[in-house]
Amino acid sequence: MDFCFDNGVFKEVSNSPPTPKTASCSTPHENAHPALSEMLTNCVHCGFCLAVCPTYQMTGDENNSPRGRLRLWREEAEGRLAPDPFTAHYTTECVGCLACEPACPANVPYGEILEQVRHQHVDAARTRPPLSLRFAAALSKRQWLFNLAMFPARILRSLGILPHKFLFAGSPPLMESTAGYAQRLMAEHRPTGPRVALLTGCLMESVFREINFATVRVLIENNVQVVVPPDQGCCGAFQEHLGLDGIDQLRDQNRAAFGKASVDAVVCNSSGCGLALSKTLTDQVPVRDVLGFLGELKLAQRTPSEKDALVYVDLPCHLIHGQKQQGIPANVLNATGYRWELAPQARDCCGSGGIYNIQKPENSQEILRGKSEFLNHATGSPVILATSNHVCMMQWNSARSAGLVTRPYQVKHVIQLLDPGDKGLRRGGTRAVS
Amino acid sequence: MSLFLSPCANPETCQMNTTLESQLKRTIRRGRVLSSPAQLAGYNTDGLGYKTFRPDAVVIPADAEEMIALLRESRELNVPVTIRGAGTSLSGGPVAAQGGIVVHTSSLKKIRTISRDGFWCEVECSVTLNQLDEALRAHNLFYPPDPSSGPVCTLGGNVAMNAGGAHCFRYGVTSNYVLGLEVVMLDGSVHRFGGPAGGRGDWHEDWKRLMVGSEGTLGAFTRFWLRLLPRPEKAWTFRATFPDLHSAEKAVHGLVVHPSFPVAIELMDPRFVAMVENSPMAVGLPTDAFLLVTEIEGPAVLVDARVHSVAQLLKDAGALEVNFSDDEEQRKKLWKARKVAGGLMGQLSPDMIVQDAVIPKSALAELLQLVYDEADAIGIPAINVFHAGDGNLHPNFLFDSRKPGELERVEAISKRLMRRVVEVGGTLSGEHGIGNDKARYMPLVFGPESLRLQLAVPATFNPRHQLNPLKVFADRSFVGANGQKLSLKHAHGDEHSEKNEAGETLGPRLFTPFLDTIDGVTCVAADITASKLDELIGPHRLRFPLLMDASLPLCVQVKASEYAPASSRFGELCDNIIGMNWRLADGRVVRIGERVVKSTTGYDLLRFLMHSDGRFGEPVDFVLRLRPHCGMDGLIELSGPRAVVTKAMPELLQSCWMNWFDSVDVLAESKSEILTVRIAINTPSDEWHVFESMLAAFASAQKLAFRTIPQAPAPIDGCPDFALKTTPDRAIALASELAATYGIKCLALCYNGVVHGYLNDVANAATVVQKIVQSHATPLHESGGDWHSRHLPRPAAHGVEAQWISVLTTEFSKK
């Protein structure tokens, strides 16, 4: 948005991309994207972002804050700072939670700037993501390959064997794909309401497939038609978080896959992937968080068997800061039938950051320590920590093995709390008409 | 924009930095020392983003201990030291203007104690305002100063800059709320000035007063004791638009004296409104209108009774439309247009200067026009926001510092603007502080005499200007341990720094007698009596409620006690005397302070001198902050046995009604077992019954006798023979103990924690006071309190204090 001040009045100039304000006295760094240097000048240095930044709160180091990072990037981009290893360091320290975006009064597009800078740094070999993550990112480009590689994880989980701190409990189907399952249920139940396409996601489909199945069931129970475009792929979040090449291919793939489906919306059950996909399909079809979408319907009500359970709801950063949603709709949480309340500091980051907990395990655990402390004293039997993002669930799960939480608790996706189960699914009866 | 190259481009600086780094790492073991060029770049500015100064090192001490150890090494380190909180200052404050070390206090962020009964809290210097507010909520207390950077700004920064905020019109600024502070000097010595009891502590002079607003130039703060108020129960927010300045001003002038005492009055000009309405943040305001947002808060019964008279006031002034609400969501919407402005300006323009002038309200029209004329002449946008209550004008200039000459042109406008501000009786800064940015304008305010008095302060604590050089006064340049002077090459814009222009020496600028009925400010002789003062201001429905004696001169009263009963609502005397003509010990008369109610221009000599005991001189004239007379005075008395009253009082004091009583005292007389609570109220006559019923109900619930005396003026007890300053939770007990022990009359000023004593036999006064002081001085001093008596001089200063006094005296007497 460009404005000019004309005769005492501000007027919008045009909708075209802003022209770079390169003045004669500055010497932009060679690699600086013109739009990037433009975006960097938005920051008025007010410091409001410091209050919400997890790494600033943890370290007290100005450089480890959005304002600090923007300053370093701008100093380098405008030639006043020679490329410095610490700039790369502080860039990798950023969790990418985007809490700074809503806090910023000047609307600095921090997320977009971060994505570009990460990419620049990797390109220029200033940062080298760990081999394991680069490998995972490479695998994620081909869904069938990713599924194959993660098959053992699925088996172990289905057997109740959880050898890794990030593997939370659940029973993923082993053979049937979500696409196949959705097709089967659609034929069986023939819903007549709004029509959505589901992003199955690389990690969700390959490791935590039970959440995809639950999503399909909940949608169909509420009379929503569900299609799962078979040629979809990873949303590209891996590449984006790590600054790797290859995002464009993945985006093209998904544009092709979802563009073909004639649907009212594309729904996602993980906020990070939803954010990434929404940037891909901007002008094509609305991308919605599945819980936000369900919140607009009259929902089937559950009656859980665990009467004393208490659900603590944590809000994923990429839902509230990235997608700029208020939160998880109260009517959706009420429909679960559980007693629920927001977890303390529900709007603060859990430290997952997508792959941050693998890249920066100490930071990640430190952030989780503060957030998870309350579970040690929480009431409820069982105590259930519920959220709507699989990587956040992984992070919450790790609190146990890290010794941060020393009493039993469950980690669930909110959609699982709405799930009627394969046998329980039926149309009519308590189902609300949409 | 300064093109500062990495220090390591210059081998000499690189060598110096490595040595500095290793020196620092020897002292800082648990904290962090940052020295890479990128790490230093991150600290090169504060909220005034376009002016950059890269430090030579950054230290993040792990705790107060490391901060003290660091300062102890400062002579060895021999480089400037700049203390930094969150770095949100708008005046180029916590920046390394002459290089050296930036000390980031971010690790000191604990809230240590909250005392509900004592109305105080103890916090470390890097606690943020919002963090404090969250913690105080549970105790139904709040800390009133509210700069808009509340989510991130630190108490350390607030105290260093004497921060204000939208609510300070009603509640006062930071210096009204600092009960005590702990400061580390350059030699590593640690001193506590004041404490929970909010007095001087065990010192001869009130050094705390020089520290607040000293902008990091005298010492490093580690923790504070802060005064708190009961949280208001409810608020109503109003938003109104006006077709022209005349009608907007009419509304402002009406609101300023309205009995509802609005907590904030924000006025925005049509250019502001146009900017908002032509942006995605538009809220549907008529363009070409002035926008006013105001708020009242207090007990629900009281504010609900007042809301319509405020709305009517706005309509009668000529408002185009008036919206108001008490609903949380709606109130946010009403404030929205005001709150989005800063960020919007940031999006519209690469750079922005916001000035912080405080002016007499009567000069608003002229200053606005000047801003428009100057900005239009060079073709840059200017938008005005006015904290209308206290005359604090924020013109915002949007520009691009990358355009050749633009920054210089904007700075030239600022200078002309500041000159006019001072000429009309205003001051350079109301809340942002002087920093590095406004130091160049100080010669507009301080002539050679006043400047010498000001510079006497750093001469006492920081003579080589090692702490935060080039701030507040441009003359304050760092002098190394070997006498070497630092060149100014590190300083941005040194080619623009101003000294006194040739041929232009500022005169004494003494205050002359005046009465400004719009601002509610008057200048009178210091020896004026209460009755004479009332003759002058009464006809204008103004009053000065802090007088305790009808016939004694005001200056005698100021000596007798720093508090009056009405301090409960309006603060200490030094918060109500905003300027003085002061006669120094050698007979010269100088101007101290301002004639506008809010100022952070220079060191707070006003409060320091007012609390000194005559060594540095005497007041000649006072500039007083007056209050509106709301209609009627009245007195309500509750009485009962000592135990019953003592038990009941905390509940009354902790309710937000307390802010609406002029005074709440407890009278303890001689050997009587009965204590009388006296509540003086000044209110419109149609609200009297609201107070009456509330207090009658309270009395009944607490089983106290109730007596109402409408139309009774506030009690005049006369100047006390002694005044003890303790914490609020001890005042009543102390008053009744003293009354019983010595057979005298004692008045507990409950909220302020002050006990005023009235002796029967003044002939023997010195002996009695001596006895009282002997038995009570120690516990008073331990909590940072103190004692005053016109019958007994203060004990002589000793040790380091004697040195400080000696330096000050010498500096003051220089010609």
JSON list of N, CA, C and O in Angstrom, two decimals, chain A residues 68-97:
[
{"chain": "A", "resi": 68, "resn": "GLY", "atom": "N", "xyz": [15.92, -6.16, 16.69]},
{"chain": "A", "resi": 68, "resn": "GLY", "atom": "CA", "xyz": [17.37, -6.34, 16.52]},
{"chain": "A", "resi": 68, "resn": "GLY", "atom": "C", "xyz": [17.69, -7.01, 15.19]},
{"chain": "A", "resi": 68, "resn": "GLY", "atom": "O", "xyz": [18.57, -6.57, 14.46]},
{"chain": "A", "resi": 69, "resn": "ARG", "atom": "N", "xyz": [16.94, -8.06, 14.89]},
{"chain": "A", "resi": 69, "resn": "ARG", "atom": "CA", "xyz": [17.19, -8.77, 13.63]},
{"chain": "A", "resi": 69, "resn": "ARG", "atom": "C", "xyz": [16.95, -7.87, 12.45]},
{"chain": "A", "resi": 69, "resn": "ARG", "atom": "O", "xyz": [17.76, -7.82, 11.51]},
{"chain": "A", "resi": 70, "resn": "LEU", "atom": "N", "xyz": [15.87, -7.10, 12.49]},
{"chain": "A", "resi": 70, "resn": "LEU", "atom": "CA", "xyz": [15.58, -6.18, 11.39]},
{"chain": "A", "resi": 70, "resn": "LEU", "atom": "C", "xyz": [16.69, -5.14, 11.26]},
{"chain": "A", "resi": 70, "resn": "LEU", "atom": "O", "xyz": [17.07, -4.75, 10.16]},
{"chain": "A", "resi": 71, "resn": "ARG", "atom": "N", "xyz": [17.21, -4.70, 12.37]},
{"chain": "A", "resi": 71, "resn": "ARG", "atom": "CA", "xyz": [18.30, -3.73, 12.34]},
{"chain": "A", "resi": 71, "resn": "ARG", "atom": "C", "xyz": [19.53, -4.34, 11.66]},
{"chain": "A", "resi": 71, "resn": "ARG", "atom": "O", "xyz": [20.13, -3.71, 10.79]},
{"chain": "A", "resi": 72, "resn": "LEU", "atom": "N", "xyz": [19.88, -5.55, 12.04]},
{"chain": "A", "resi": 72, "resn": "LEU", "atom": "CA", "xyz": [21.05, -6.19, 11.43]},
{"chain": "A", "resi": 72, "resn": "LEU", "atom": "C", "xyz": [20.85, -6.39, 9.94]},
{"chain": "A", "resi": 72, "resn": "LEU", "atom": "O", "xyz": [21.75, -6.13, 9.13]},
{"chain": "A", "resi": 73, "resn": "TRP", "atom": "N", "xyz": [19.65, -6.87, 9.56]},
{"chain": "A", "resi": 73, "resn": "TRP", "atom": "CA", "xyz": [19.39, -7.09, 8.14]},
{"chain": "A", "resi": 73, "resn": "TRP", "atom": "C", "xyz": [19.45, -5.79, 7.37]},
{"chain": "A", "resi": 73, "resn": "TRP", "atom": "O", "xyz": [19.97, -5.74, 6.26]},
{"chain": "A", "resi": 74, "resn": "ARG", "atom": "N", "xyz": [18.93, -4.75, 7.97]},
{"chain": "A", "resi": 74, "resn": "ARG", "atom": "CA", "xyz": [18.93, -3.46, 7.28]},
{"chain": "A", "resi": 74, "resn": "ARG", "atom": "C", "xyz": [20.34, -2.89, 7.19]},
{"chain": "A", "resi": 74, "resn": "ARG", "atom": "O", "xyz": [20.73, -2.35, 6.14]},
{"chain": "A", "resi": 75, "resn": "GLU", "atom": "N", "xyz": [21.11, -3.01, 8.24]},
{"chain": "A", "resi": 75, "resn": "GLU", "atom": "CA", "xyz": [22.49, -2.50, 8.22]},
{"chain": "A", "resi": 75, "resn": "GLU", "atom": "C", "xyz": [23.29, -3.20, 7.13]},
{"chain": "A", "resi": 75, "resn": "GLU", "atom": "O", "xyz": [24.06, -2.58, 6.41]},
{"chain": "A", "resi": 76, "resn": "GLU", "atom": "N", "xyz": [23.10, -4.52, 7.00]},
{"chain": "A", "resi": 76, "resn": "GLU", "atom": "CA", "xyz": [23.79, -5.25, 5.94]},
{"chain": "A", "resi": 76, "resn": "GLU", "atom": "C", "xyz": [23.26, -4.87, 4.57]},
{"chain": "A", "resi": 76, "resn": "GLU", "atom": "O", "xyz": [24.02, -4.62, 3.64]},
{"chain": "A", "resi": 77, "resn": "ALA", "atom": "N", "xyz": [21.92, -4.81, 4.45]},
{"chain": "A", "resi": 77, "resn": "ALA", "atom": "CA", "xyz": [21.33, -4.52, 3.15]},
{"chain": "A", "resi": 77, "resn": "ALA", "atom": "C", "xyz": [21.75, -3.14, 2.64]},
{"chain": "A", "resi": 77, "resn": "ALA", "atom": "O", "xyz": [21.88, -2.93, 1.44]},
{"chain": "A", "resi": 78, "resn": "GLU", "atom": "N", "xyz": [21.94, -2.21, 3.57]},
{"chain": "A", "resi": 78, "resn": "GLU", "atom": "CA", "xyz": [22.28, -0.85, 3.14]},
{"chain": "A", "resi": 78, "resn": "GLU", "atom": "C", "xyz": [23.77, -0.58, 3.23]},
{"chain": "A", "resi": 78, "resn": "GLU", "atom": "O", "xyz": [24.21, 0.56, 3.18]},
{"chain": "A", "resi": 79, "resn": "GLY", "atom": "N", "xyz": [24.55, -1.65, 3.39]},
{"chain": "A", "resi": 79, "resn": "GLY", "atom": "CA", "xyz": [26.01, -1.52, 3.26]},
{"chain": "A", "resi": 79, "resn": "GLY", "atom": "C", "xyz": [26.74, -0.94, 4.46]},
{"chain": "A", "resi": 79, "resn": "GLY", "atom": "O", "xyz": [27.92, -0.62, 4.36]},
{"chain": "A", "resi": 80, "resn": "ARG", "atom": "N", "xyz": [26.06, -0.84, 5.60]},
{"chain": "A", "resi": 80, "resn": "ARG", "atom": "CA", "xyz": [26.75, -0.25, 6.74]},
{"chain": "A", "resi": 80, "resn": "ARG", "atom": "C", "xyz": [27.36, -1.31, 7.64]},
{"chain": "A", "resi": 80, "resn": "ARG", "atom": "O", "xyz": [28.02, -0.99, 8.63]},
{"chain": "A", "resi": 81, "resn": "LEU", "atom": "N", "xyz": [27.08, -2.55, 7.35]},
{"chain": "A", "resi": 81, "resn": "LEU", "atom": "CA", "xyz": [27.65, -3.62, 8.15]},
{"chain": "A", "resi": 81, "resn": "LEU", "atom": "C", "xyz": [28.11, -4.70, 7.18]},
{"chain": "A", "resi": 81, "resn": "LEU", "atom": "O", "xyz": [27.33, -5.15, 6.34]},
{"chain": "A", "resi": 82, "resn": "ALA", "atom": "N", "xyz": [29.36, -5.07, 7.28]},
{"chain": "A", "resi": 82, "resn": "ALA", "atom": "CA", "xyz": [29.86, -6.15, 6.44]},
{"chain": "A", "resi": 82, "resn": "ALA", "atom": "C", "xyz": [29.19, -7.44, 6.89]},
{"chain": "A", "resi": 82, "resn": "ALA", "atom": "O", "xyz": [28.94, -7.62, 8.09]},
{"chain": "A", "resi": 83, "resn": "PRO", "atom": "N", "xyz": [28.90, -8.39, 5.95]},
{"chain": "A", "resi": 83, "resn": "PRO", "atom": "CA", "xyz": [28.23, -9.63, 6.33]},
{"chain": "A", "resi": 83, "resn": "PRO", "atom": "C", "xyz": [28.93, -10.29, 7.52]},
{"chain": "A", "resi": 83, "resn": "PRO", "atom": "O", "xyz": [30.13, -10.51, 7.50]},
{"chain": "A", "resi": 84, "resn": "ASP", "atom": "N", "xyz": [28.15, -10.54, 8.57]},
{"chain": "A", "resi": 84, "resn": "ASP", "atom": "CA", "xyz": [28.72, -10.92, 9.86]},
{"chain": "A", "resi": 84, "resn": "ASP", "atom": "C", "xyz": [28.15, -12.27, 10.29]},
{"chain": "A", "resi": 84, "resn": "ASP", "atom": "O", "xyz": [26.94, -12.49, 10.16]},
{"chain": "A", "resi": 85, "resn": "PRO", "atom": "N", "xyz": [28.98, -13.15, 10.80]},
{"chain": "A", "resi": 85, "resn": "PRO", "atom": "CA", "xyz": [28.45, -14.45, 11.25]},
{"chain": "A", "resi": 85, "resn": "PRO", "atom": "C", "xyz": [27.36, -14.31, 12.30]},
{"chain": "A", "resi": 85, "resn": "PRO", "atom": "O", "xyz": [26.45, -15.14, 12.37]},
{"chain": "A", "resi": 86, "resn": "PHE", "atom": "N", "xyz": [27.42, -13.24, 13.09]},
{"chain": "A", "resi": 86, "resn": "PHE", "atom": "CA", "xyz": [26.40, -13.08, 14.11]},
{"chain": "A", "resi": 86, "resn": "PHE", "atom": "C", "xyz": [25.04, -12.75, 13.50]},
{"chain": "A", "resi": 86, "resn": "PHE", "atom": "O", "xyz": [24.01, -13.09, 14.06]},
{"chain": "A", "resi": 87, "resn": "THR", "atom": "N", "xyz": [25.02, -12.08, 12.37]},
{"chain": "A", "resi": 87, "resn": "THR", "atom": "CA", "xyz": [23.74, -11.83, 11.72]},
{"chain": "A", "resi": 87, "resn": "THR", "atom": "C", "xyz": [23.08, -13.16, 11.37]},
{"chain": "A", "resi": 87, "resn": "THR", "atom": "O", "xyz": [21.89, -13.35, 11.61]},
{"chain": "A", "resi": 88, "resn": "ALA", "atom": "N", "xyz": [23.89, -14.06, 10.83]},
{"chain": "A", "resi": 88, "resn": "ALA", "atom": "CA", "xyz": [23.35, -15.38, 10.49]},
{"chain": "A", "resi": 88, "resn": "ALA", "atom": "C", "xyz": [22.92, -16.11, 11.76]},
{"chain": "A", "resi": 88, "resn": "ALA", "atom": "O", "xyz": [21.87, -16.75, 11.79]},
{"chain": "A", "resi": 89, "resn": "HIS", "atom": "N", "xyz": [23.73, -15.97, 12.80]},
{"chain": "A", "resi": 89, "resn": "HIS", "atom": "CA", "xyz": [23.39, -16.64, 14.06]},
{"chain": "A", "resi": 89, "resn": "HIS", "atom": "C", "xyz": [22.04, -16.17, 14.60]},
{"chain": "A", "resi": 89, "resn": "HIS", "atom": "O", "xyz": [21.17, -16.98, 14.92]},
{"chain": "A", "resi": 90, "resn": "TYR", "atom": "N", "xyz": [21.88, -14.84, 14.70]},
{"chain": "A", "resi": 90, "resn": "TYR", "atom": "CA", "xyz": [20.63, -14.33, 15.26]},
{"chain": "A", "resi": 90, "resn": "TYR", "atom": "C", "xyz": [19.45, -14.66, 14.36]},
{"chain": "A", "resi": 90, "resn": "TYR", "atom": "O", "xyz": [18.32, -14.80, 14.83]},
{"chain": "A", "resi": 91, "resn": "THR", "atom": "N", "xyz": [19.71, -14.78, 13.06]},
{"chain": "A", "resi": 91, "resn": "THR", "atom": "CA", "xyz": [18.62, -15.15, 12.17]},
{"chain": "A", "resi": 91, "resn": "THR", "atom": "C", "xyz": [18.14, -16.57, 12.47]},
{"chain": "A", "resi": 91, "resn": "THR", "atom": "O", "xyz": [16.95, -16.84, 12.51]},
{"chain": "A", "resi": 92, "resn": "THR", "atom": "N", "xyz": [19.09, -17.46, 12.72]},
{"chain": "A", "resi": 92, "resn": "THR", "atom": "CA", "xyz": [18.68, -18.84, 13.04]},
{"chain": "A", "resi": 92, "resn": "THR", "atom": "C", "xyz": [18.07, -18.95, 14.43]},
{"chain": "A", "resi": 92, "resn": "THR", "atom": "O", "xyz": [17.31, -19.87, 14.72]},
{"chain": "A", "resi": 93, "resn": "GLU", "atom": "N", "xyz": [18.38, -17.99, 15.29]},
{"chain": "A", "resi": 93, "resn": "GLU", "atom": "CA", "xyz": [17.80, -18.01, 16.64]},
{"chain": "A", "resi": 93, "resn": "GLU", "atom": "C", "xyz": [16.30, -17.73, 16.62]},
{"chain": "A", "resi": 93, "resn": "GLU", "atom": "O", "xyz": [15.57, -18.07, 17.53]},
{"chain": "A", "resi": 94, "resn": "CYS", "atom": "N", "xyz": [15.84, -17.09, 15.56]},
{"chain": "A", "resi": 94, "resn": "CYS", "atom": "CA", "xyz": [14.42, -16.72, 15.50]},
{"chain": "A", "resi": 94, "resn": "CYS", "atom": "C", "xyz": [13.55, -17.96, 15.37]},
{"chain": "A", "resi": 94, "resn": "CYS", "atom": "O", "xyz": [13.77, -18.79, 14.50]},
{"chain": "A", "resi": 95, "resn": "VAL", "atom": "N", "xyz": [12.56, -18.06, 16.25]},
{"chain": "A", "resi": 95, "resn": "VAL", "atom": "CA", "xyz": [11.68, -19.23, 16.21]},
{"chain": "A", "resi": 95, "resn": "VAL", "atom": "C", "xyz": [10.76, -19.18, 15.00]},
{"chain": "A", "resi": 95, "resn": "VAL", "atom": "O", "xyz": [10.31, -20.21, 14.51]},
{"chain": "A", "resi": 96, "resn": "GLY", "atom": "N", "xyz": [10.46, -17.96, 14.54]},
{"chain": "A", "resi": 96, "resn": "GLY", "atom": "CA", "xyz": [9.53, -17.82, 13.42]},
{"chain": "A", "resi": 96, "resn": "GLY", "atom": "C", "xyz": [8.08, -17.89, 13.87]},
{"chain": "A", "resi": 96, "resn": "GLY", "atom": "O", "xyz": [7.19, -18.18, 13.11]},
{"chain": "A", "resi": 97, "resn": "CYS", "atom": "N", "xyz": [7.85, -17.57, 15.16]},
{"chain": "A", "resi": 97, "resn": "CYS", "atom": "CA", "xyz": [6.49, -17.69, 15.69]},
{"chain": "A", "resi": 97, "resn": "CYS", "atom": "C", "xyz": [5.56, -16.60, 15.18]},
{"chain": "A", "resi": 97, "resn": "CYS", "atom": "O", "xyz": [4.35, -16.73, 15.24]}
]
